mmCIF file of C-alpha atoms in Angstrom:
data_model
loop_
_atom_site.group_PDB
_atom_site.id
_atom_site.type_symbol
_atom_site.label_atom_id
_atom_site.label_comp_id
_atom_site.label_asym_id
_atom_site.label_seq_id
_atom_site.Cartn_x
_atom_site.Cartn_y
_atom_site.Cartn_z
ATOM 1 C CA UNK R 27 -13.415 -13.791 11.271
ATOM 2 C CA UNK R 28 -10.534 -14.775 9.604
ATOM 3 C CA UNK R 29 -7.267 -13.692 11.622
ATOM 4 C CA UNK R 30 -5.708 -11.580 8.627
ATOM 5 C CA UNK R 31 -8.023 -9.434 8.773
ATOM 6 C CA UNK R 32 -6.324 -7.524 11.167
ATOM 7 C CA UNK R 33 -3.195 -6.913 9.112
ATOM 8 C CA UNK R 34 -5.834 -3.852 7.492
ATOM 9 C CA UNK R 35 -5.063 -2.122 11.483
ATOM 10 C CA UNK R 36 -1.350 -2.188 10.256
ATOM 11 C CA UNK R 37 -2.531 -0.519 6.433
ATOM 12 C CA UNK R 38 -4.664 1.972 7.591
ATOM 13 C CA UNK R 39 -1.532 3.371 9.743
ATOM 14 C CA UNK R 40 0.671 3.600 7.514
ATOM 15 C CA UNK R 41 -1.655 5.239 5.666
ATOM 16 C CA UNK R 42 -1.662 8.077 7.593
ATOM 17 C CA UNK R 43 0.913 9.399 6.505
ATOM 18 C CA UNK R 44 2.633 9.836 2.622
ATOM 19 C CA UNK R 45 6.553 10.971 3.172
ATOM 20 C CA UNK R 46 6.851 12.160 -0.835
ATOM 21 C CA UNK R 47 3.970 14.384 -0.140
ATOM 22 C CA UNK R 48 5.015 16.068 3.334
ATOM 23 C CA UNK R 49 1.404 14.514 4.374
ATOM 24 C CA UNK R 50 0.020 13.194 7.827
ATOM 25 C CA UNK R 51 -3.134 13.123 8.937
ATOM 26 C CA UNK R 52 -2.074 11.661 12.085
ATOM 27 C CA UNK R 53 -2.320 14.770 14.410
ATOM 28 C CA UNK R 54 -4.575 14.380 16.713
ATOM 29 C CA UNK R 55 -6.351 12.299 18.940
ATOM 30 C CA UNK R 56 -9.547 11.942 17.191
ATOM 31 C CA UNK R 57 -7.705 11.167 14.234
ATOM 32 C CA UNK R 58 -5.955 7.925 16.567
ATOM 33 C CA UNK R 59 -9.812 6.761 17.250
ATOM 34 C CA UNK R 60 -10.414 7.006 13.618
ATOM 35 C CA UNK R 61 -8.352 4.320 13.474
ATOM 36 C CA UNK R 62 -10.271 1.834 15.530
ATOM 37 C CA UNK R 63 -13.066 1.994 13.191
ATOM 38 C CA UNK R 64 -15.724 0.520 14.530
ATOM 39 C CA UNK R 65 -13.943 -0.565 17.887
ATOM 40 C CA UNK R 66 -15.069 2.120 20.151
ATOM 41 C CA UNK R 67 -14.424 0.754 23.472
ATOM 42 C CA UNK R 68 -10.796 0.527 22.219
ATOM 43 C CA UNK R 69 -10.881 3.910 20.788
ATOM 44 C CA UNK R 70 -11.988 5.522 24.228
ATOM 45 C CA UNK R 71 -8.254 4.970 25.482
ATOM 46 C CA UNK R 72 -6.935 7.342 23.196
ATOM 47 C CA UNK R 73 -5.156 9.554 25.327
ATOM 48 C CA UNK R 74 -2.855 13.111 23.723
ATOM 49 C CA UNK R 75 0.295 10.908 24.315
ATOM 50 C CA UNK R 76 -0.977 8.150 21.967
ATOM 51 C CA UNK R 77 -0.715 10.816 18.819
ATOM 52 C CA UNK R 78 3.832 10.016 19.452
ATOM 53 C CA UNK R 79 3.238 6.928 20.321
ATOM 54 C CA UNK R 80 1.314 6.081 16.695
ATOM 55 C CA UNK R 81 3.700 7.577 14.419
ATOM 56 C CA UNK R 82 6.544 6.060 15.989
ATOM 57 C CA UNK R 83 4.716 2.752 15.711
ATOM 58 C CA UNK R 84 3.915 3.683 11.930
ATOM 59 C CA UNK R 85 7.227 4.284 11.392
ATOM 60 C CA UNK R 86 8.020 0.420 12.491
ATOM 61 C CA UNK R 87 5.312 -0.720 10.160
ATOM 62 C CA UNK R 88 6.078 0.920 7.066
ATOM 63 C CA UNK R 89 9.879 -0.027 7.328
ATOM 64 C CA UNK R 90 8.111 -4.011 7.430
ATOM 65 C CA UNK R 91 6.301 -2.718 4.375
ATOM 66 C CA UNK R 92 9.490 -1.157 2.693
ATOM 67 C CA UNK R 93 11.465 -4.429 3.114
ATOM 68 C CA UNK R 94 9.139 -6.464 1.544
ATOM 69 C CA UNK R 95 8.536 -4.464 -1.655
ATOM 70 C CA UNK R 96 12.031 -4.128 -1.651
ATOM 71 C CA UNK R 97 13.260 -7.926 -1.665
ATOM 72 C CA UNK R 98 14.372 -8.568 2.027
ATOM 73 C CA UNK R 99 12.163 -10.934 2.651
ATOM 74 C CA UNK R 100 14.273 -11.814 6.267
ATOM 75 C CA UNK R 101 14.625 -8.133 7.209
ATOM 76 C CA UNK R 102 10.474 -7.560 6.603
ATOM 77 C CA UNK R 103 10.100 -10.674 9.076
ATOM 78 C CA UNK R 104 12.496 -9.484 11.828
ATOM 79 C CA UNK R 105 11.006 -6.472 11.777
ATOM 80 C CA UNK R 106 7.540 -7.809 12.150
ATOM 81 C CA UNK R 107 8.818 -9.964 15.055
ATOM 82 C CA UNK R 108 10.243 -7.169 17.243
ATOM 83 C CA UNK R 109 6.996 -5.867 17.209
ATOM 84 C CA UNK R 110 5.147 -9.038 18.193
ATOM 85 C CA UNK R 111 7.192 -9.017 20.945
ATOM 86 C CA UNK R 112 7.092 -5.761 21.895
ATOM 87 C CA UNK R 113 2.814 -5.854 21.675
ATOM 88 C CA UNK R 114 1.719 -9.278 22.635
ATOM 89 C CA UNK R 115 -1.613 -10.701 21.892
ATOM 90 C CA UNK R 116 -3.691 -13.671 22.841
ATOM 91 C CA UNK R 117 -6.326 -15.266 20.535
ATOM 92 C CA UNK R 118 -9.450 -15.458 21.724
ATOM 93 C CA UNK R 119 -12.816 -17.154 20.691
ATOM 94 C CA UNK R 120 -15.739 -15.673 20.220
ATOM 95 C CA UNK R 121 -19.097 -16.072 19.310
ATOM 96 C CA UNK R 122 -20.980 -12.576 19.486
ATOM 97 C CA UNK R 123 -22.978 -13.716 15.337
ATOM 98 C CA UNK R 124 -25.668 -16.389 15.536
ATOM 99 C CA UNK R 125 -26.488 -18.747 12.928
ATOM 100 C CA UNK R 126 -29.632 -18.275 11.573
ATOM 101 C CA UNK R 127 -30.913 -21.865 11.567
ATOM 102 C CA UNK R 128 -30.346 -23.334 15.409
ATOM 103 C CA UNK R 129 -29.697 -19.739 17.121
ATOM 104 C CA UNK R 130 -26.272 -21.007 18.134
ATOM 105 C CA UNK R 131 -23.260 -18.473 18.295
ATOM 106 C CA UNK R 132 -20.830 -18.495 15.117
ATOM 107 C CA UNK R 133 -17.714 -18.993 16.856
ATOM 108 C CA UNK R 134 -14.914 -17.218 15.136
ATOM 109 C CA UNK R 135 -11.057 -16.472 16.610
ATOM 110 C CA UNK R 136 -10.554 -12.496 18.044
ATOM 111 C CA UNK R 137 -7.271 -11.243 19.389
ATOM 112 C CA UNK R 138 -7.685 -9.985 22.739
ATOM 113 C CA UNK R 139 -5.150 -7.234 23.378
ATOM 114 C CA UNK R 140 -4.083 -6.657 27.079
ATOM 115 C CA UNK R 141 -2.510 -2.820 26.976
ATOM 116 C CA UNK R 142 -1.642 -0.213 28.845
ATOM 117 C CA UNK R 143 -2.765 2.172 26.272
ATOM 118 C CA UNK R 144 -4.583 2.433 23.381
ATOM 119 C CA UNK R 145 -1.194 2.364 21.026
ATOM 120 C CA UNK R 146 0.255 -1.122 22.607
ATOM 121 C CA UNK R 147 -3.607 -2.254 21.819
ATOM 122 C CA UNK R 148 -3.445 -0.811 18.433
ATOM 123 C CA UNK R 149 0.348 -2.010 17.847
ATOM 124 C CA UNK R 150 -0.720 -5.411 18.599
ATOM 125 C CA UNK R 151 -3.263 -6.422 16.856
ATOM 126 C CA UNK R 152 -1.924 -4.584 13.636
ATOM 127 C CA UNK R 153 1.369 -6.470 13.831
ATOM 128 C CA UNK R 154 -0.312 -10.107 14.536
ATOM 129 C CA UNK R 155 -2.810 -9.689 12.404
ATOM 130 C CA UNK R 156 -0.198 -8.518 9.512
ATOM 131 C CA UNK R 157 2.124 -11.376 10.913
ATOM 132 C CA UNK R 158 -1.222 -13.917 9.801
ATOM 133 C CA UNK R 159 -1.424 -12.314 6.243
ATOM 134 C CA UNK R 160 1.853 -12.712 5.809
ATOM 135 C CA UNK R 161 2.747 -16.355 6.717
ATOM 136 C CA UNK R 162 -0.641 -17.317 4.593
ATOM 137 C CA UNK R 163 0.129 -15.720 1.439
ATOM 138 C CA UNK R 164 4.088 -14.456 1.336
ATOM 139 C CA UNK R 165 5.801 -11.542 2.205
ATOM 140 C CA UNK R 166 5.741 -10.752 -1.319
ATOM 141 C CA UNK R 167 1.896 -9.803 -0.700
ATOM 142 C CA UNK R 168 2.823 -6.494 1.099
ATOM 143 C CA UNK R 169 3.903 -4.043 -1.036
ATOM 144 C CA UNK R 170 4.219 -0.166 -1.820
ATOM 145 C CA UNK R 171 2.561 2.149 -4.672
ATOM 146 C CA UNK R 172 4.318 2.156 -7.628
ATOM 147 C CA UNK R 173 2.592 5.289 -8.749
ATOM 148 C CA UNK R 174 4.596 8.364 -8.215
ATOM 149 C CA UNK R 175 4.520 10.205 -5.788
ATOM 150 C CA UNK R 176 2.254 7.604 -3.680
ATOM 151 C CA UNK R 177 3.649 5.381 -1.823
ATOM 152 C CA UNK R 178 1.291 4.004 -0.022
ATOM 153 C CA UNK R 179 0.893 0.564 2.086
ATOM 154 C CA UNK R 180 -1.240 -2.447 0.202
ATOM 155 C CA UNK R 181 -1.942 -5.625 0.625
ATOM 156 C CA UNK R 182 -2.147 -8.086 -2.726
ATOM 157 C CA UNK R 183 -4.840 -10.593 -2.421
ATOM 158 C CA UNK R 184 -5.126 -10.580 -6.493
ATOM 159 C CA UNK R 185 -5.235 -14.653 -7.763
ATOM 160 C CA UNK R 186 -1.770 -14.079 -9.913
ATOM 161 C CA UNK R 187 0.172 -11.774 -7.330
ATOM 162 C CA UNK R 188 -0.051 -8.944 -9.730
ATOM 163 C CA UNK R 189 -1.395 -5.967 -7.665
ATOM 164 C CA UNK R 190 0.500 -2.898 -8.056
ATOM 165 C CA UNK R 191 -0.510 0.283 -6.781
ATOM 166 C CA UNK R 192 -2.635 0.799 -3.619
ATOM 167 C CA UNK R 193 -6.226 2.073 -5.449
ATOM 168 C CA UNK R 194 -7.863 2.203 -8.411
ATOM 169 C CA UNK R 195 -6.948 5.666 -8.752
ATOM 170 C CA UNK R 196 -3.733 5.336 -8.474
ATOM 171 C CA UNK R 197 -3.438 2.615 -11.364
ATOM 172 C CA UNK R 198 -5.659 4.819 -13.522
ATOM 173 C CA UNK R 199 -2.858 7.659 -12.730
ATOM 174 C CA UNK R 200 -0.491 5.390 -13.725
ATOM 175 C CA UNK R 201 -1.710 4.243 -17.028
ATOM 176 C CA UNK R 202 -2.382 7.231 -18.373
ATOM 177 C CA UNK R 203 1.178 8.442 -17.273
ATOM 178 C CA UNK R 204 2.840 5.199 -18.873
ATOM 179 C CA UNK R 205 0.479 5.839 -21.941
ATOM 180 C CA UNK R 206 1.407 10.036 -22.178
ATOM 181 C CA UNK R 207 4.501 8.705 -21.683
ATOM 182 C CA UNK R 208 4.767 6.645 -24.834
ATOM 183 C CA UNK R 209 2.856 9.135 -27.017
ATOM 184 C CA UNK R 210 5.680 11.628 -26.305
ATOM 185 C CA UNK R 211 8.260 8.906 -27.368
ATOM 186 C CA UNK R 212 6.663 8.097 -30.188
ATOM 187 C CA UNK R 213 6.568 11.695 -31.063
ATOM 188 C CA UNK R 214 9.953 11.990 -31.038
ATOM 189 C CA UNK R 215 11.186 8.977 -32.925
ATOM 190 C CA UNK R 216 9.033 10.477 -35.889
ATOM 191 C CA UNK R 217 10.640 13.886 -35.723
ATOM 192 C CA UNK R 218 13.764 12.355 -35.272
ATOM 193 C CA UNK R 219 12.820 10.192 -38.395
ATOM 194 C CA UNK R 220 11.693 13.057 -40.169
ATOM 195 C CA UNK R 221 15.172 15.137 -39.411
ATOM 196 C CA UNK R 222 17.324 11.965 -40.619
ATOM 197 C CA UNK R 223 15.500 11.687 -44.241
ATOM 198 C CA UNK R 224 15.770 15.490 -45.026
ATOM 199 C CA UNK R 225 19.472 15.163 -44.193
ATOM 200 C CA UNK R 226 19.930 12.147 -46.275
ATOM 201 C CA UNK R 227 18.563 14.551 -48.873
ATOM 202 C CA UNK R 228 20.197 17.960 -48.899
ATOM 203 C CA UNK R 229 18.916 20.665 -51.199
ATOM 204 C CA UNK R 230 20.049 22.973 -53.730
ATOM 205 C CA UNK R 231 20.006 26.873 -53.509
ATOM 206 C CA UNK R 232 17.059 26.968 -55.434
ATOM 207 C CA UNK R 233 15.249 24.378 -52.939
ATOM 208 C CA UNK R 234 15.321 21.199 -55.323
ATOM 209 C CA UNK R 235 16.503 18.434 -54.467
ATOM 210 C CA UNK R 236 20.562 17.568 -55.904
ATOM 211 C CA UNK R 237 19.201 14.333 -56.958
ATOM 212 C CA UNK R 238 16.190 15.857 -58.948
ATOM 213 C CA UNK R 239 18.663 18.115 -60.500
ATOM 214 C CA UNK R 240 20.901 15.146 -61.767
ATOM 215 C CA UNK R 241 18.384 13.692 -62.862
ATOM 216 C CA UNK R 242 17.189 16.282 -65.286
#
């Protein structure tokens, strides 16, 4: 399993929460397991006090998110290295898949966390595992939603760096927006048009036009 992988832990906290919307889902402690996905034994640490601990650690990894998709490419990676040091990790191999032609195991790097909780856990392997994505494909990879009101946490993997907004939803959204959006402008610019040639053209009492009247 490829190391990066992990930076999804630090996505699907941030996640939780969407500040523009007065939204978070992080308010409980089943809703910290949910988190773990498929990592139960790590998700049967959850304790009530975790619920603080979480959103204060969300908090840390949006602002790594916010730096990036704002330019500060040294501020994103400071940020991201407090946190390393703050939640240590330790790679690990493992081999718990077998090939299917000798019955050997697949052996494949893990980070083993070493916590006291299930949020220094958590913390840990989101922030190395977004540290990996990060040093193999640019900071410039973690961005925000650019569709209004979302603001959501993604990571671009697209082959020409263009990924904008965090779904396909949210792009849809977007484009049909951007495309109301020129309809209206286009809509205007004609009546505007349409305003400018009747005034180039002023009438007489009787509703002709002065020019057709010269002209008779």
């Amino acid at each position: 399993m490829e190391l990066a992988y992990y930076s999804d832990y630090a996505v699907r906290l941030v996640n939780t929460e969407e500040p523009a919307r007065g939204k978070d889902t992080l308010t409980s402690v089943d809703a910290v397991r949910d988190l773990f996905g498929g990592n139960q034994s790590a998700a049967r640490r959850a304790a009530d006090a975790d619920v603080t601990r979480f959103r204060s650690v969300r908090a840390r990894l949006r602002s790594v998110f916010e730096a990036a998709d704002g330019g500060d490419e040294t501020l994103a990676v400071d940020l991201l290295n407090s946190l390393l040091l703050e939640f240590p990790v330790s790679p690990q191999i493992s081999g718990h898949d077998f090939r299917d032609d000798d019955g050997r195991p697949l052996w494949h790097m893990h980070l083993a966390d070493h916590p006291s909780n299930a949020t220094a856990g958590y913390a840990a392997i989101a922030a190395m595992g977004l540290a990996f994505h990060l040093t193999e494909y640019g900071v410039d990879r973690l961005g925000l939603c650019e569709a209004p009101p979302c603001r959501n946490a993604y990571l671009d993997t697209s082959t020409n760096r263009s990924r904008r907004y965090c779904s396909d939803r949210c792009a849809t959204r977007a484009n049909v927006a951007a495309y109301r959006a020129r309809k209206r402008l286009e809509a205007d610019r004609t009546e505007n048009t349409g305003r400018a040639d009747d005034s180039a053209h002023p009438t007489t009492a009787s509703g002709e036009r002065r020019s057709d009247v010269r002209g008779r």
